[in-house]
CSV table of C-alpha atoms in Angstrom, one decimal:
chain,number,residue,atom,x,y,z
A,1,MET,CA,-18.6,48.0,32.8
A,2,ASN,CA,-21.1,44.9,33.2
A,3,SER,CA,-23.5,43.1,31.4
A,4,SER,CA,-26.5,46.0,31.7
A,5,ASP,CA,-24.3,48.5,30.9
A,6,ASN,CA,-22.7,47.3,27.6
A,7,PRO,CA,-25.4,47.7,24.6
A,8,LYS,CA,-23.9,44.7,22.4
A,9,ILE,CA,-24.6,42.0,25.1
A,10,LYS,CA,-28.4,41.6,24.8
A,11,ARG,CA,-30.3,40.6,28.1
A,12,LEU,CA,-31.5,37.2,28.4
A,13,GLY,CA,-35.1,36.7,29.1
A,14,VAL,CA,-37.2,34.6,31.1
A,15,GLY,CA,-35.7,30.6,31.4
A,16,GLU,CA,-33.4,31.9,28.9
A,17,LEU,CA,-30.4,30.1,28.1
A,18,PRO,CA,-27.0,31.8,26.3
A,19,HIS,CA,-26.8,30.5,22.7
A,20,GLY,CA,-23.4,28.6,21.5
A,21,ARG,CA,-21.6,25.7,23.1
A,22,PRO,CA,-21.6,26.5,26.8
A,23,LEU,CA,-18.7,25.9,29.7
A,24,GLN,CA,-18.7,22.1,30.6
A,25,THR,CA,-17.7,21.1,33.5
A,26,GLU,CA,-14.2,19.0,33.8
A,27,PHE,CA,-13.9,15.9,35.3
A,28,ASP,CA,-10.8,14.6,36.4
A,29,THR,CA,-12.3,10.7,37.3
A,30,GLY,CA,-10.6,9.3,33.8
A,31,LEU,CA,-14.0,7.9,32.8
A,32,ASP,CA,-16.7,8.6,30.1
A,33,TYR,CA,-18.6,11.8,29.3
A,34,PRO,CA,-21.1,12.7,27.3
A,35,ARG,CA,-19.8,15.8,25.2
A,36,LEU,CA,-22.2,18.7,25.0
A,37,GLY,CA,-23.2,20.1,21.8
A,38,SER,CA,-24.1,23.8,20.7
A,39,VAL,CA,-27.3,25.0,22.9
A,40,THR,CA,-29.9,25.9,19.8
A,41,PHE,CA,-32.8,26.2,19.1
A,42,ARG,CA,-34.5,26.9,15.7
A,43,ARG,CA,-38.0,25.2,16.2
A,44,GLY,CA,-40.3,25.4,18.7
A,45,THR,CA,-42.5,28.6,20.1
A,46,LEU,CA,-44.6,29.0,22.5
A,47,THR,CA,-47.9,30.3,22.1
A,48,ASP,CA,-48.8,33.8,23.3
A,49,ASN,CA,-50.6,32.2,26.7
A,50,GLN,CA,-47.7,29.6,27.4
A,51,GLU,CA,-45.5,32.8,27.4
A,52,ALA,CA,-47.5,34.8,29.9
A,53,LEU,CA,-47.7,32.0,32.3
A,54,PHE,CA,-44.0,31.3,31.9
A,55,ASN,CA,-43.4,34.6,32.3
A,56,ALA,CA,-45.4,35.1,35.1
A,57,GLU,CA,-44.6,31.5,36.9
A,58,TRP,CA,-40.9,30.5,35.8
A,59,PRO,CA,-39.8,32.8,38.3
A,60,ARG,CA,-41.2,30.8,41.4
A,61,LEU,CA,-41.5,27.2,39.3
A,62,GLY,CA,-38.0,27.1,37.2
A,63,ARG,CA,-34.3,28.0,37.3
A,64,VAL,CA,-31.5,27.9,34.5
A,65,LEU,CA,-28.3,26.1,34.7
A,66,SER,CA,-25.8,28.4,37.5
A,67,ASP,CA,-22.9,27.2,40.1
A,68,ASP,CA,-26.3,28.2,42.7
A,69,PRO,CA,-26.5,25.0,44.2
A,70,ILE,CA,-30.2,24.5,44.9
A,71,ASP,CA,-31.7,25.0,48.5
A,72,VAL,CA,-34.5,22.6,47.9
A,73,ASP,CA,-36.2,22.7,51.7
A,74,ALA,CA,-36.4,26.5,50.9
A,75,TRP,CA,-37.5,26.4,47.2
A,76,PHE,CA,-40.0,23.8,47.6
A,77,GLY,CA,-41.6,25.2,50.8
A,78,ARG,CA,-40.6,22.1,53.4
A,79,THR,CA,-38.6,20.4,54.8
A,80,GLY,CA,-37.9,16.3,54.8
A,81,HIS,CA,-39.1,15.3,51.7
A,82,PRO,CA,-37.0,13.1,50.0
A,83,THR,CA,-36.0,14.5,46.5
A,84,ILE,CA,-35.8,13.2,42.6
A,85,VAL,CA,-34.3,14.7,39.2
A,86,GLU,CA,-35.5,13.9,36.2
A,87,ILE,CA,-33.4,14.1,33.7
A,88,GLY,CA,-34.2,15.0,30.1
A,89,SER,CA,-38.1,15.6,31.1
A,90,GLY,CA,-39.6,16.5,27.9
A,91,THR,CA,-43.3,18.2,27.9
A,92,GLY,CA,-43.7,16.2,31.1
A,93,THR,CA,-46.1,14.3,30.2
A,94,SER,CA,-45.1,11.1,32.5
A,95,THR,CA,-43.6,13.5,35.0
A,96,ALA,CA,-47.3,15.5,35.3
A,97,ALA,CA,-48.9,12.3,35.6
A,98,MET,CA,-46.5,10.9,38.5
A,99,ALA,CA,-46.4,14.0,40.7
A,100,PRO,CA,-50.0,13.9,42.4
A,101,LEU,CA,-49.1,10.0,43.0
A,102,GLU,CA,-45.9,11.0,45.2
A,103,ALA,CA,-47.3,14.1,46.8
A,104,ASP,CA,-44.5,14.0,49.7
A,105,THR,CA,-41.6,13.6,47.0
A,106,ASN,CA,-39.6,17.0,45.8
A,107,VAL,CA,-39.7,16.5,41.8
A,108,ILE,CA,-36.9,18.5,39.9
A,109,ALA,CA,-37.2,18.0,36.3
A,110,VAL,CA,-34.3,19.1,34.3
A,111,GLU,CA,-35.3,20.1,30.1
A,112,LEU,CA,-33.3,22.3,27.7
A,113,TYR,CA,-36.2,22.5,25.5
A,114,LYS,CA,-38.5,25.6,26.7
A,115,PRO,CA,-41.5,24.8,24.6
A,116,GLY,CA,-41.2,21.1,26.9
A,117,LEU,CA,-40.4,22.8,30.6
A,118,ALA,CA,-43.5,25.4,29.4
A,119,LYS,CA,-45.8,22.8,28.8
A,120,LEU,CA,-44.5,21.1,32.3
A,121,LEU,CA,-45.0,24.7,33.5
A,122,GLY,CA,-48.8,24.8,32.3
A,123,ALA,CA,-49.5,21.3,33.8
A,124,VAL,CA,-48.4,22.4,36.6
A,125,VAL,CA,-50.3,25.5,37.4
A,126,ARG,CA,-53.2,23.9,35.7
A,127,GLY,CA,-53.7,21.2,38.1
A,128,GLY,CA,-52.2,22.5,41.2
A,129,ILE,CA,-49.3,20.5,41.2
A,130,GLU,CA,-47.1,21.2,44.7
A,131,ASN,CA,-43.9,19.2,44.4
A,132,ILE,CA,-42.6,20.0,40.6
A,133,ARG,CA,-39.9,21.9,40.1
A,134,MET,CA,-37.7,22.9,37.1
A,135,VAL,CA,-34.3,23.8,35.5
A,136,ARG,CA,-33.8,24.6,32.2
A,137,GLY,CA,-30.2,22.8,31.2
A,138,ASP,CA,-28.0,20.2,30.3
A,139,GLY,CA,-28.8,17.4,32.9
A,140,VAL,CA,-24.8,16.4,34.2
A,141,GLU,CA,-24.1,20.0,34.4
A,142,VAL,CA,-27.1,20.2,36.9
A,143,LEU,CA,-26.0,17.7,38.8
A,144,ALA,CA,-22.9,18.4,39.0
A,145,ARG,CA,-23.8,22.0,39.9
A,146,MET,CA,-26.1,22.5,41.1
A,147,ILE,CA,-27.0,19.5,43.2
A,148,PRO,CA,-25.5,18.5,46.5
A,149,GLU,CA,-23.7,15.3,47.1
A,150,ALA,CA,-26.0,12.6,48.5
A,151,SER,CA,-29.0,14.5,48.6
A,152,LEU,CA,-30.9,12.6,46.1
A,153,ALA,CA,-33.6,9.6,46.7
A,154,GLY,CA,-33.7,9.1,42.6
A,155,VAL,CA,-32.7,10.6,39.3
A,156,ARG,CA,-35.1,9.0,36.3
A,157,ILE,CA,-34.1,9.2,32.3
A,158,PHE,CA,-36.7,8.5,30.9
A,159,PHE,CA,-36.6,7.8,27.0
A,160,PRO,CA,-33.0,10.1,26.5
A,161,ASP,CA,-31.9,10.7,22.8
A,162,PRO,CA,-30.4,7.4,21.7
A,163,TRP,CA,-28.1,9.1,19.4
A,164,PRO,CA,-28.1,6.3,17.1
A,165,LYS,CA,-25.5,6.9,14.6
A,166,ALA,CA,-21.9,5.7,15.7
A,167,ARG,CA,-19.8,9.2,15.9
A,168,HIS,CA,-22.6,10.1,17.9
A,169,HIS,CA,-22.3,7.8,20.5
A,170,LYS,CA,-20.0,9.9,22.7
A,171,ARG,CA,-22.9,12.0,23.3
A,172,ARG,CA,-25.3,9.4,24.8
A,173,ILE,CA,-26.5,10.6,28.3
A,174,ILE,CA,-25.6,6.9,30.1
A,175,GLN,CA,-21.4,6.9,30.7
A,176,SER,CA,-19.1,5.2,33.7
A,177,GLY,CA,-18.8,9.0,34.1
A,178,THR,CA,-22.2,10.1,34.4
A,179,LEU,CA,-23.4,7.1,36.2
A,180,ASN,CA,-20.6,8.0,38.9
A,181,LEU,CA,-21.8,11.6,39.1
A,182,ILE,CA,-25.5,10.0,39.5
A,183,ALA,CA,-24.2,7.6,42.6
A,184,SER,CA,-22.9,10.3,43.7
A,185,ARG,CA,-25.5,12.8,44.1
A,186,LEU,CA,-27.6,10.1,45.6
A,187,ALA,CA,-28.5,8.9,48.9
A,188,PRO,CA,-27.4,5.4,50.4
A,189,GLY,CA,-30.3,3.5,48.9
A,190,GLY,CA,-31.3,6.1,46.4
A,191,VAL,CA,-32.6,4.8,43.1
A,192,LEU,CA,-31.3,5.5,39.3
A,193,HIS,CA,-34.5,4.8,36.8
A,194,VAL,CA,-33.6,4.5,33.2
A,195,ALA,CA,-36.0,3.3,30.3
A,196,THR,CA,-35.0,3.2,26.5
A,197,ASP,CA,-37.0,1.9,23.3
A,198,HIS,CA,-33.9,2.0,21.3
A,199,ALA,CA,-32.5,-1.5,20.0
A,200,GLY,CA,-29.0,0.1,20.0
A,201,TYR,CA,-29.5,2.0,23.4
A,202,ALA,CA,-30.3,-1.1,25.5
A,203,GLU,CA,-27.5,-3.3,24.0
A,204,TRP,CA,-25.3,-0.2,25.4
A,205,ILE,CA,-26.5,-0.1,28.9
A,206,ASP,CA,-26.5,-3.5,29.1
A,207,GLU,CA,-22.8,-3.2,29.1
A,208,ARG,CA,-22.4,-0.7,31.6
A,209,VAL,CA,-25.0,-2.2,33.7
A,210,ASP,CA,-22.0,-2.9,36.4
A,211,VAL,CA,-19.8,-0.4,35.5
A,212,GLU,CA,-20.2,1.5,38.5
A,213,PRO,CA,-19.4,0.3,41.8
A,214,ARG,CA,-21.9,2.1,43.8
A,215,LEU,CA,-24.8,1.3,41.8
A,216,ALA,CA,-26.4,-2.0,42.6
A,217,TYR,CA,-27.9,-3.2,39.3
A,218,ARG,CA,-31.6,-4.9,40.2
A,219,GLY,CA,-33.1,-4.8,36.9
A,220,TRP,CA,-36.9,-4.8,36.4
A,221,PRO,CA,-38.8,-4.8,37.9
A,222,TRP,CA,-37.9,-4.9,41.3
A,223,PRO,CA,-40.9,-4.8,43.9
A,224,GLU,CA,-38.5,-3.7,46.4
A,225,ALA,CA,-37.9,-0.7,45.1
A,226,PRO,CA,-38.3,2.9,47.8
A,227,LEU,CA,-40.2,4.9,45.2
A,228,LEU,CA,-42.7,4.9,42.0
A,229,THR,CA,-41.6,3.2,39.4
A,230,ASP,CA,-44.3,2.8,36.9
A,231,ARG,CA,-44.2,5.8,34.7
A,232,GLN,CA,-48.1,5.9,34.8
A,233,VAL,CA,-48.6,7.2,31.0
A,234,ILE,CA,-47.5,6.9,27.8
A,235,THR,CA,-44.5,9.3,27.0
A,236,LYS,CA,-45.3,11.3,23.4
A,237,PHE,CA,-41.7,9.5,22.5
A,238,GLU,CA,-42.6,6.3,24.5
A,239,GLY,CA,-46.1,6.5,22.0
A,240,LYS,CA,-43.9,6.4,19.0
A,241,GLY,CA,-41.8,3.5,19.8
A,242,LEU,CA,-44.8,1.5,20.5
A,243,THR,CA,-46.7,2.5,17.1
A,244,LYS,CA,-43.1,1.2,15.4
A,245,ASP,CA,-43.1,-2.0,17.5
A,246,HIS,CA,-40.5,-1.3,19.4
A,247,THR,CA,-39.3,-3.2,22.6
A,248,ILE,CA,-39.2,-0.8,26.1
A,249,ARG,CA,-36.5,-1.6,28.5
A,250,GLU,CA,-36.2,-0.1,32.1
A,251,TYR,CA,-33.2,-0.7,34.3
A,252,LEU,CA,-33.0,0.2,38.1
A,253,TRP,CA,-30.0,0.7,39.8
A,254,GLU,CA,-29.7,1.4,44.0
A,255,ARG,CA,-27.0,3.5,45.5
A,256,ILE,CA,-25.1,1.3,47.7
């Protein structure tokens, strides 16, 4: 009996993830990787218009985390263009603002929160933005399962969850293992761009800027960066930080 024949198994809707604790990739590098929590979403619903647009456009513009590697050329319908993965795109404010300025670059936005993806999808459709695609899933798992090695021109992580309590630091995405994984997915010369407004997280990153030997830390700013590094607009989370007089720290690495 397959899942479609079992009445106890609910068929997932468009762009939906199964609830509960997901399978996590087993890495054998001996490095530290963020631990995943349960995938549950108790807040945030789509309007009727958002739901209709999501159902109509997600099959073309979006995917859900799987073990199927992404064929970038087929998905974007063009060949020979650099590709960037943005992990934790949120509502996609900066994603949608930057994409038209780098129209020759393929941008894959990765996010768990469906309402955030719905807002980005709406901006993409309304703005006629052709170079954005979306994946719903955990960023580390998407990199590990769906992105081929040495295939990316860039990875962006803007204002990741700081997990401020000490017992939750193991969930922070910036870890030695994550940096190692990102380095493996970046092509030589590829760029990792991280931004945070959380002082404790900045200290955490400061301690890890040189932990991955294949990533040369270029600091901030880096005028010679081969990719767009100006985030263009204030994101929702950045705006909250600025109202609290938080200092924004940005980091750039190059894959060597």
